[in-house]
C-alpha atoms as a PDB file:
ATOM      1  CA  MET A   1      28.414 130.370  74.325  1.00  0.00           C
ATOM      2  CA  LEU A   2      29.381 131.845  77.673  1.00  0.00           C
ATOM      3  CA  ARG A   3      31.533 129.455  79.656  1.00  0.00           C
ATOM      4  CA  ARG A   4      33.988 129.076  82.461  1.00  0.00           C
ATOM      5  CA  LEU A   5      37.248 127.877  81.008  1.00  0.00           C
ATOM      6  CA  PRO A   6      36.789 124.094  81.416  1.00  0.00           C
ATOM      7  CA  LEU A   7      39.155 122.798  84.037  1.00  0.00           C
ATOM      8  CA  VAL A   8      37.194 121.909  87.172  1.00  0.00           C
ATOM      9  CA  LEU A   9      35.808 118.402  87.621  1.00  0.00           C
ATOM     10  CA  ALA A  10      34.121 118.792  91.029  1.00  0.00           C
ATOM     11  CA  ALA A  11      31.174 120.906  92.145  1.00  0.00           C
ATOM     12  CA  PHE A  12      32.105 124.389  93.290  1.00  0.00           C
ATOM     13  CA  ALA A  13      32.244 125.270  96.991  1.00  0.00           C
ATOM     14  CA  VAL A  14      33.226 128.365  98.950  1.00  0.00           C
ATOM     15  CA  LEU A  15      35.915 128.080 101.587  1.00  0.00           C
ATOM     16  CA  ALA A  16      36.105 130.150 104.757  1.00  0.00           C
ATOM     17  CA  ALA A  17      37.577 133.613 104.364  1.00  0.00           C
ATOM     18  CA  ALA A  18      40.331 133.036 106.941  1.00  0.00           C
ATOM     19  CA  LEU A  19      43.682 131.960 105.532  1.00  0.00           C
ATOM     20  CA  THR A  20      44.743 128.459 106.547  1.00  0.00           C
ATOM     21  CA  THR A  21      48.180 127.005 107.224  1.00  0.00           C
ATOM     22  CA  PRO A  22      49.385 124.099 105.040  1.00  0.00           C
ATOM     23  CA  ALA A  23      49.907 120.824 106.873  1.00  0.00           C
ATOM     24  CA  HIS A  24      53.298 119.991 105.390  1.00  0.00           C
ATOM     25  CA  ALA A  25      56.131 121.526 103.397  1.00  0.00           C
ATOM     26  CA  ALA A  26      57.241 120.734  99.866  1.00  0.00           C
ATOM     27  CA  GLU A  27      60.119 118.316  99.673  1.00  0.00           C
ATOM     28  CA  THR A  28      61.611 119.786  96.505  1.00  0.00           C
ATOM     29  CA  SER A  29      62.392 123.419  95.686  1.00  0.00           C
ATOM     30  CA  VAL A  30      60.706 124.818  92.573  1.00  0.00           C
ATOM     31  CA  THR A  31      59.988 128.246  91.092  1.00  0.00           C
ATOM     32  CA  VAL A  32      56.355 129.089  90.268  1.00  0.00           C
ATOM     33  CA  ARG A  33      55.564 132.170  88.159  1.00  0.00           C
ATOM     34  CA  GLY A  34      52.357 133.742  86.944  1.00  0.00           C
ATOM     35  CA  GLY A  35      51.042 131.773  83.977  1.00  0.00           C
ATOM     36  CA  ASP A  36      52.377 128.418  85.205  1.00  0.00           C
ATOM     37  CA  GLN A  37      49.921 125.516  85.278  1.00  0.00           C
ATOM     38  CA  LEU A  38      49.307 123.716  88.555  1.00  0.00           C
ATOM     39  CA  TYR A  39      47.375 120.521  89.230  1.00  0.00           C
ATOM     40  CA  SER A  40      45.216 119.219  92.074  1.00  0.00           C
ATOM     41  CA  GLY A  41      43.733 115.785  91.427  1.00  0.00           C
ATOM     42  CA  GLY A  42      41.859 116.104  88.128  1.00  0.00           C
ATOM     43  CA  ILE A  43      41.883 119.912  88.262  1.00  0.00           C
ATOM     44  CA  ARG A  44      44.239 122.036  86.175  1.00  0.00           C
ATOM     45  CA  CYS A  45      44.469 125.801  86.644  1.00  0.00           C
ATOM     46  CA  ARG A  46      47.035 128.506  86.047  1.00  0.00           C
ATOM     47  CA  VAL A  47      48.524 130.839  88.614  1.00  0.00           C
ATOM     48  CA  GLY A  48      47.559 134.421  87.795  1.00  0.00           C
ATOM     49  CA  PHE A  49      50.099 136.381  89.824  1.00  0.00           C
ATOM     50  CA  ASN A  50      52.195 135.907  92.928  1.00  0.00           C
ATOM     51  CA  ALA A  51      51.687 138.172  95.954  1.00  0.00           C
ATOM     52  CA  HIS A  52      52.796 138.221  99.556  1.00  0.00           C
ATOM     53  CA  GLN A  53      51.857 139.214 103.082  1.00  0.00           C
ATOM     54  CA  GLY A  54      55.130 139.789 104.887  1.00  0.00           C
ATOM     55  CA  THR A  55      57.286 136.739 104.170  1.00  0.00           C
ATOM     56  CA  THR A  56      54.354 134.452 103.287  1.00  0.00           C
ATOM     57  CA  TYR A  57      53.717 134.025  99.559  1.00  0.00           C
ATOM     58  CA  TYR A  58      50.514 133.246  97.716  1.00  0.00           C
ATOM     59  CA  GLY A  59      49.400 132.513  94.173  1.00  0.00           C
ATOM     60  CA  LEU A  60      46.273 134.357  92.987  1.00  0.00           C
ATOM     61  CA  MET A  61      43.876 131.952  91.249  1.00  0.00           C
ATOM     62  CA  PRO A  62      40.167 131.750  90.331  1.00  0.00           C
ATOM     63  CA  GLY A  63      38.024 131.062  93.380  1.00  0.00           C
ATOM     64  CA  HIS A  64      36.271 128.045  91.910  1.00  0.00           C
ATOM     65  CA  CYS A  65      39.654 126.459  91.149  1.00  0.00           C
ATOM     66  CA  VAL A  66      40.935 126.999  94.685  1.00  0.00           C
ATOM     67  CA  ALA A  67      37.680 125.781  96.236  1.00  0.00           C
ATOM     68  CA  SER A  68      37.759 122.575  94.198  1.00  0.00           C
ATOM     69  CA  GLY A  69      41.406 121.713  94.864  1.00  0.00           C
ATOM     70  CA  SER A  70      43.462 120.916  97.941  1.00  0.00           C
ATOM     71  CA  THR A  71      47.193 120.255  97.558  1.00  0.00           C
ATOM     72  CA  TRP A  72      48.581 121.742  94.335  1.00  0.00           C
ATOM     73  CA  TYR A  73      51.427 120.319  92.274  1.00  0.00           C
ATOM     74  CA  TYR A  74      53.866 121.640  89.688  1.00  0.00           C
ATOM     75  CA  ARG A  75      54.906 119.146  87.009  1.00  0.00           C
ATOM     76  CA  ASP A  76      58.540 119.325  85.965  1.00  0.00           C
ATOM     77  CA  PRO A  77      60.709 116.768  84.132  1.00  0.00           C
ATOM     78  CA  ALA A  78      61.443 115.024  87.443  1.00  0.00           C
ATOM     79  CA  GLY A  79      57.748 114.524  88.212  1.00  0.00           C
ATOM     80  CA  SER A  80      55.009 116.224  90.210  1.00  0.00           C
ATOM     81  CA  VAL A  81      56.260 118.565  92.930  1.00  0.00           C
ATOM     82  CA  PRO A  82      53.877 119.747  95.705  1.00  0.00           C
ATOM     83  CA  VAL A  83      53.967 123.546  95.914  1.00  0.00           C
ATOM     84  CA  GLY A  84      51.181 124.526  98.321  1.00  0.00           C
ATOM     85  CA  THR A  85      47.577 124.206  99.433  1.00  0.00           C
ATOM     86  CA  SER A  86      44.292 126.019  98.850  1.00  0.00           C
ATOM     87  CA  ALA A  87      44.020 128.765 101.489  1.00  0.00           C
ATOM     88  CA  SER A  88      40.833 130.754 100.838  1.00  0.00           C
ATOM     89  CA  SER A  89      38.323 131.510  98.089  1.00  0.00           C
ATOM     90  CA  SER A  90      35.341 133.691  97.240  1.00  0.00           C
ATOM     91  CA  PHE A  91      32.859 132.240  94.726  1.00  0.00           C
ATOM     92  CA  PRO A  92      30.209 132.912  93.432  1.00  0.00           C
ATOM     93  CA  GLY A  93      29.649 136.649  93.474  1.00  0.00           C
ATOM     94  CA  ASN A  94      33.417 136.986  93.117  1.00  0.00           C
ATOM     95  CA  ASP A  95      35.791 134.518  91.517  1.00  0.00           C
ATOM     96  CA  TYR A  96      39.120 134.702  93.327  1.00  0.00           C
ATOM     97  CA  GLY A  97      41.144 132.652  95.771  1.00  0.00           C
ATOM     98  CA  LEU A  98      44.580 131.997  97.192  1.00  0.00           C
ATOM     99  CA  LEU A  99      47.085 129.196  96.979  1.00  0.00           C
ATOM    100  CA  ARG A 100      49.475 129.375  99.930  1.00  0.00           C
ATOM    101  CA  TYR A 101      52.970 128.302  98.849  1.00  0.00           C
ATOM    102  CA  TYR A 102      55.202 126.073 100.933  1.00  0.00           C
ATOM    103  CA  PRO A 103      58.305 127.850 102.314  1.00  0.00           C
ATOM    104  CA  THR A 104      60.668 126.061  99.902  1.00  0.00           C
ATOM    105  CA  VAL A 105      58.828 127.410  96.829  1.00  0.00           C
ATOM    106  CA  SER A 106      60.262 130.455  95.058  1.00  0.00           C
ATOM    107  CA  ALA A 107      57.389 132.722  93.951  1.00  0.00           C
ATOM    108  CA  PRO A 108      58.842 135.771  92.142  1.00  0.00           C
ATOM    109  CA  SER A 109      56.609 138.581  90.953  1.00  0.00           C
ATOM    110  CA  GLU A 110      56.914 137.571  87.310  1.00  0.00           C
ATOM    111  CA  VAL A 111      54.831 136.184  84.441  1.00  0.00           C
ATOM    112  CA  ALA A 112      56.227 133.419  82.249  1.00  0.00           C
ATOM    113  CA  ALA A 113      55.367 133.187  78.549  1.00  0.00           C
ATOM    114  CA  GLY A 114      57.332 130.423  76.841  1.00  0.00           C
ATOM    115  CA  THR A 115      61.006 131.206  77.422  1.00  0.00           C
ATOM    116  CA  SER A 116      60.293 134.880  78.210  1.00  0.00           C
ATOM    117  CA  VAL A 117      59.795 136.269  81.716  1.00  0.00           C
ATOM    118  CA  PHE A 118      58.008 139.570  82.413  1.00  0.00           C
ATOM    119  CA  PRO A 119      58.493 141.341  85.777  1.00  0.00           C
ATOM    120  CA  ILE A 120      55.335 142.523  87.549  1.00  0.00           C
ATOM    121  CA  THR A 121      55.911 145.435  89.919  1.00  0.00           C
ATOM    122  CA  SER A 122      52.398 146.764  90.607  1.00  0.00           C
ATOM    123  CA  ALA A 123      48.666 146.199  90.225  1.00  0.00           C
ATOM    124  CA  ARG A 124      45.928 148.580  89.109  1.00  0.00           C
ATOM    125  CA  ASN A 125      42.388 148.605  87.809  1.00  0.00           C
ATOM    126  CA  PRO A 126      42.027 148.424  84.020  1.00  0.00           C
ATOM    127  CA  ALA A 127      40.762 151.194  81.744  1.00  0.00           C
ATOM    128  CA  VAL A 128      38.571 150.589  78.701  1.00  0.00           C
ATOM    129  CA  GLY A 129      40.712 150.659  75.567  1.00  0.00           C
ATOM    130  CA  GLU A 130      44.042 149.847  77.182  1.00  0.00           C
ATOM    131  CA  ARG A 131      46.246 147.006  76.011  1.00  0.00           C
ATOM    132  CA  ILE A 132      46.184 143.689  77.875  1.00  0.00           C
ATOM    133  CA  CYS A 133      48.242 140.564  77.262  1.00  0.00           C
ATOM    134  CA  MET A 134      48.021 136.992  78.535  1.00  0.00           C
ATOM    135  CA  PRO A 135      50.589 134.228  77.999  1.00  0.00           C
ATOM    136  CA  SER A 136      49.612 131.487  75.570  1.00  0.00           C
ATOM    137  CA  LEU A 137      49.976 127.878  76.664  1.00  0.00           C
ATOM    138  CA  SER A 138      51.919 127.251  73.458  1.00  0.00           C
ATOM    139  CA  GLY A 139      54.369 130.076  74.235  1.00  0.00           C
ATOM    140  CA  GLY A 140      54.381 133.807  73.568  1.00  0.00           C
ATOM    141  CA  LEU A 141      51.620 136.304  74.321  1.00  0.00           C
ATOM    142  CA  ARG A 142      48.071 136.874  73.130  1.00  0.00           C
ATOM    143  CA  CYS A 143      47.167 140.556  73.342  1.00  0.00           C
ATOM    144  CA  GLY A 144      44.075 142.679  72.888  1.00  0.00           C
ATOM    145  CA  GLN A 145      42.202 145.580  74.470  1.00  0.00           C
ATOM    146  CA  VAL A 146      40.037 145.944  77.547  1.00  0.00           C
ATOM    147  CA  THR A 147      36.482 146.302  76.184  1.00  0.00           C
ATOM    148  CA  ALA A 148      34.357 146.833  79.336  1.00  0.00           C
ATOM    149  CA  VAL A 149      34.650 147.089  83.121  1.00  0.00           C
ATOM    150  CA  ASN A 150      32.241 146.241  85.951  1.00  0.00           C
ATOM    151  CA  VAL A 151      30.818 143.350  83.932  1.00  0.00           C
ATOM    152  CA  THR A 152      28.319 140.851  85.347  1.00  0.00           C
ATOM    153  CA  VAL A 153      28.635 137.297  84.019  1.00  0.00           C
ATOM    154  CA  ARG A 154      25.791 134.819  84.500  1.00  0.00           C
ATOM    155  CA  TYR A 155      26.516 131.131  84.097  1.00  0.00           C
ATOM    156  CA  ALA A 156      23.929 128.360  84.267  1.00  0.00           C
ATOM    157  CA  ASP A 157      24.605 127.772  87.968  1.00  0.00           C
ATOM    158  CA  SER A 158      26.134 131.001  89.282  1.00  0.00           C
ATOM    159  CA  THR A 159      26.678 134.743  88.787  1.00  0.00           C
ATOM    160  CA  VAL A 160      29.911 136.719  89.142  1.00  0.00           C
ATOM    161  CA  TYR A 161      30.000 140.526  89.434  1.00  0.00           C
ATOM    162  CA  GLY A 162      32.624 143.200  88.883  1.00  0.00           C
ATOM    163  CA  LEU A 163      34.652 141.494  86.152  1.00  0.00           C
ATOM    164  CA  PHE A 164      36.177 143.142  83.100  1.00  0.00           C
ATOM    165  CA  SER A 165      36.306 141.876  79.523  1.00  0.00           C
ATOM    166  CA  ALA A 166      38.959 141.909  76.812  1.00  0.00           C
ATOM    167  CA  ASN A 167      38.917 141.017  73.115  1.00  0.00           C
ATOM    168  CA  LEU A 168      41.596 138.360  73.357  1.00  0.00           C
ATOM    169  CA  CYS A 169      40.846 134.667  73.092  1.00  0.00           C
ATOM    170  CA  ALA A 170      41.151 131.964  75.741  1.00  0.00           C
ATOM    171  CA  GLU A 171      41.684 128.240  75.248  1.00  0.00           C
ATOM    172  CA  PRO A 172      41.094 125.159  77.407  1.00  0.00           C
ATOM    173  CA  GLY A 173      43.837 125.305  80.035  1.00  0.00           C
ATOM    174  CA  ASP A 174      43.774 129.126  80.321  1.00  0.00           C
ATOM    175  CA  MET A 175      41.753 129.290  83.548  1.00  0.00           C
ATOM    176  CA  GLY A 176      43.603 131.664  85.893  1.00  0.00           C
ATOM    177  CA  GLY A 177      45.837 133.092  83.178  1.00  0.00           C
ATOM    178  CA  PRO A 178      47.409 136.470  84.087  1.00  0.00           C
ATOM    179  CA  GLY A 179      46.249 139.570  82.206  1.00  0.00           C
ATOM    180  CA  PHE A 180      48.813 142.386  82.383  1.00  0.00           C
ATOM    181  CA  ASN A 181      49.991 145.572  80.696  1.00  0.00           C
ATOM    182  CA  GLY A 182      53.703 146.282  80.895  1.00  0.00           C
ATOM    183  CA  THR A 183      54.706 145.680  84.499  1.00  0.00           C
ATOM    184  CA  ALA A 184      51.170 146.143  85.904  1.00  0.00           C
ATOM    185  CA  ALA A 185      48.904 143.237  86.883  1.00  0.00           C
ATOM    186  CA  LEU A 186      45.300 143.813  85.758  1.00  0.00           C
ATOM    187  CA  GLY A 187      43.313 140.584  86.195  1.00  0.00           C
ATOM    188  CA  ILE A 188      43.132 136.801  86.135  1.00  0.00           C
ATOM    189  CA  ALA A 189      41.100 134.933  83.502  1.00  0.00           C
ATOM    190  CA  VAL A 190      37.936 133.303  84.866  1.00  0.00           C
ATOM    191  CA  GLY A 191      35.777 132.688  81.775  1.00  0.00           C
ATOM    192  CA  GLY A 192      35.285 133.348  78.095  1.00  0.00           C
ATOM    193  CA  GLN A 193      33.342 133.114  74.873  1.00  0.00           C
ATOM    194  CA  GLY A 194      34.452 132.033  71.406  1.00  0.00           C
ATOM    195  CA  SER A 195      37.811 130.451  70.588  1.00  0.00           C
ATOM    196  CA  CYS A 196      41.249 131.326  69.277  1.00  0.00           C
ATOM    197  CA  SER A 197      40.310 130.009  65.834  1.00  0.00           C
ATOM    198  CA  THR A 198      37.245 132.256  65.508  1.00  0.00           C
ATOM    199  CA  GLY A 199      38.098 135.087  67.915  1.00  0.00           C
ATOM    200  CA  GLY A 200      36.741 135.494  71.395  1.00  0.00           C
ATOM    201  CA  VAL A 201      36.208 137.434  74.606  1.00  0.00           C
ATOM    202  CA  THR A 202      37.877 136.662  77.933  1.00  0.00           C
ATOM    203  CA  TYR A 203      36.532 137.733  81.320  1.00  0.00           C
ATOM    204  CA  PHE A 204      38.940 138.697  84.083  1.00  0.00           C
ATOM    205  CA  GLN A 205      38.662 139.078  87.851  1.00  0.00           C
ATOM    206  CA  PRO A 206      40.400 142.381  88.752  1.00  0.00           C
ATOM    207  CA  VAL A 207      43.611 141.854  90.732  1.00  0.00           C
ATOM    208  CA  VAL A 208      43.274 145.005  92.850  1.00  0.00           C
ATOM    209  CA  GLU A 209      40.113 143.595  94.444  1.00  0.00           C
ATOM    210  CA  ILE A 210      41.897 140.372  95.391  1.00  0.00           C
ATOM    211  CA  LEU A 211      44.847 142.171  96.957  1.00  0.00           C
ATOM    212  CA  SER A 212      42.526 144.450  98.930  1.00  0.00           C
ATOM    213  CA  ALA A 213      40.371 141.549 100.169  1.00  0.00           C
ATOM    214  CA  TYR A 214      43.351 139.696 101.643  1.00  0.00           C
ATOM    215  CA  GLY A 215      45.770 142.516 102.472  1.00  0.00           C
ATOM    216  CA  LEU A 216      48.392 141.321  99.986  1.00  0.00           C
ATOM    217  CA  THR A 217      51.119 143.117  98.048  1.00  0.00           C
ATOM    218  CA  ILE A 218      52.358 142.481  94.513  1.00  0.00           C
ATOM    219  CA  GLY A 219      55.918 143.218  93.494  1.00  0.00           C
END
């Protein structure tokens, strides 16, 4: 069954394209990497990759996550730490959006997988047959191959165009997960079929499109 990775509790909405300025700054410093889970009310989504425009830093996330959240929090042993606010999103049609980090948040161009950290220095469009990996919520990486590009995905209530698919599985909690090859960012997970017990397909929003839409740089 084709599905969005189940994390959003509210109805989807599309925010204005203009980036907005957060109303307040985080009180506690924290580092957020690609693959980290963030929370906004009852919503839980992962950051795909970090990018910047000058000295302002953003987290790339699925558009329907960003549109359904407001202030986002990182949960560490000391409790929930506010890290930023939803800035802009494009959904349906596309499925991407931005979290604007507070100035005290460190947002390196890295992906975390368990205790391992992978530097991300560039972004490019994927090629059919190339390797792609995504961090598992239980630690380590799940890897597979890109199986198709320019994919249209139709859900019961919306359609998203221009995605790519890969034969690696996604689990509940994987929404927004970063798909990468070596040091290159390829896409962020926005939906899937199957499961990790039976095998599956994950659909990714290409990162290059997001960076181009907002004039952002990775690395």
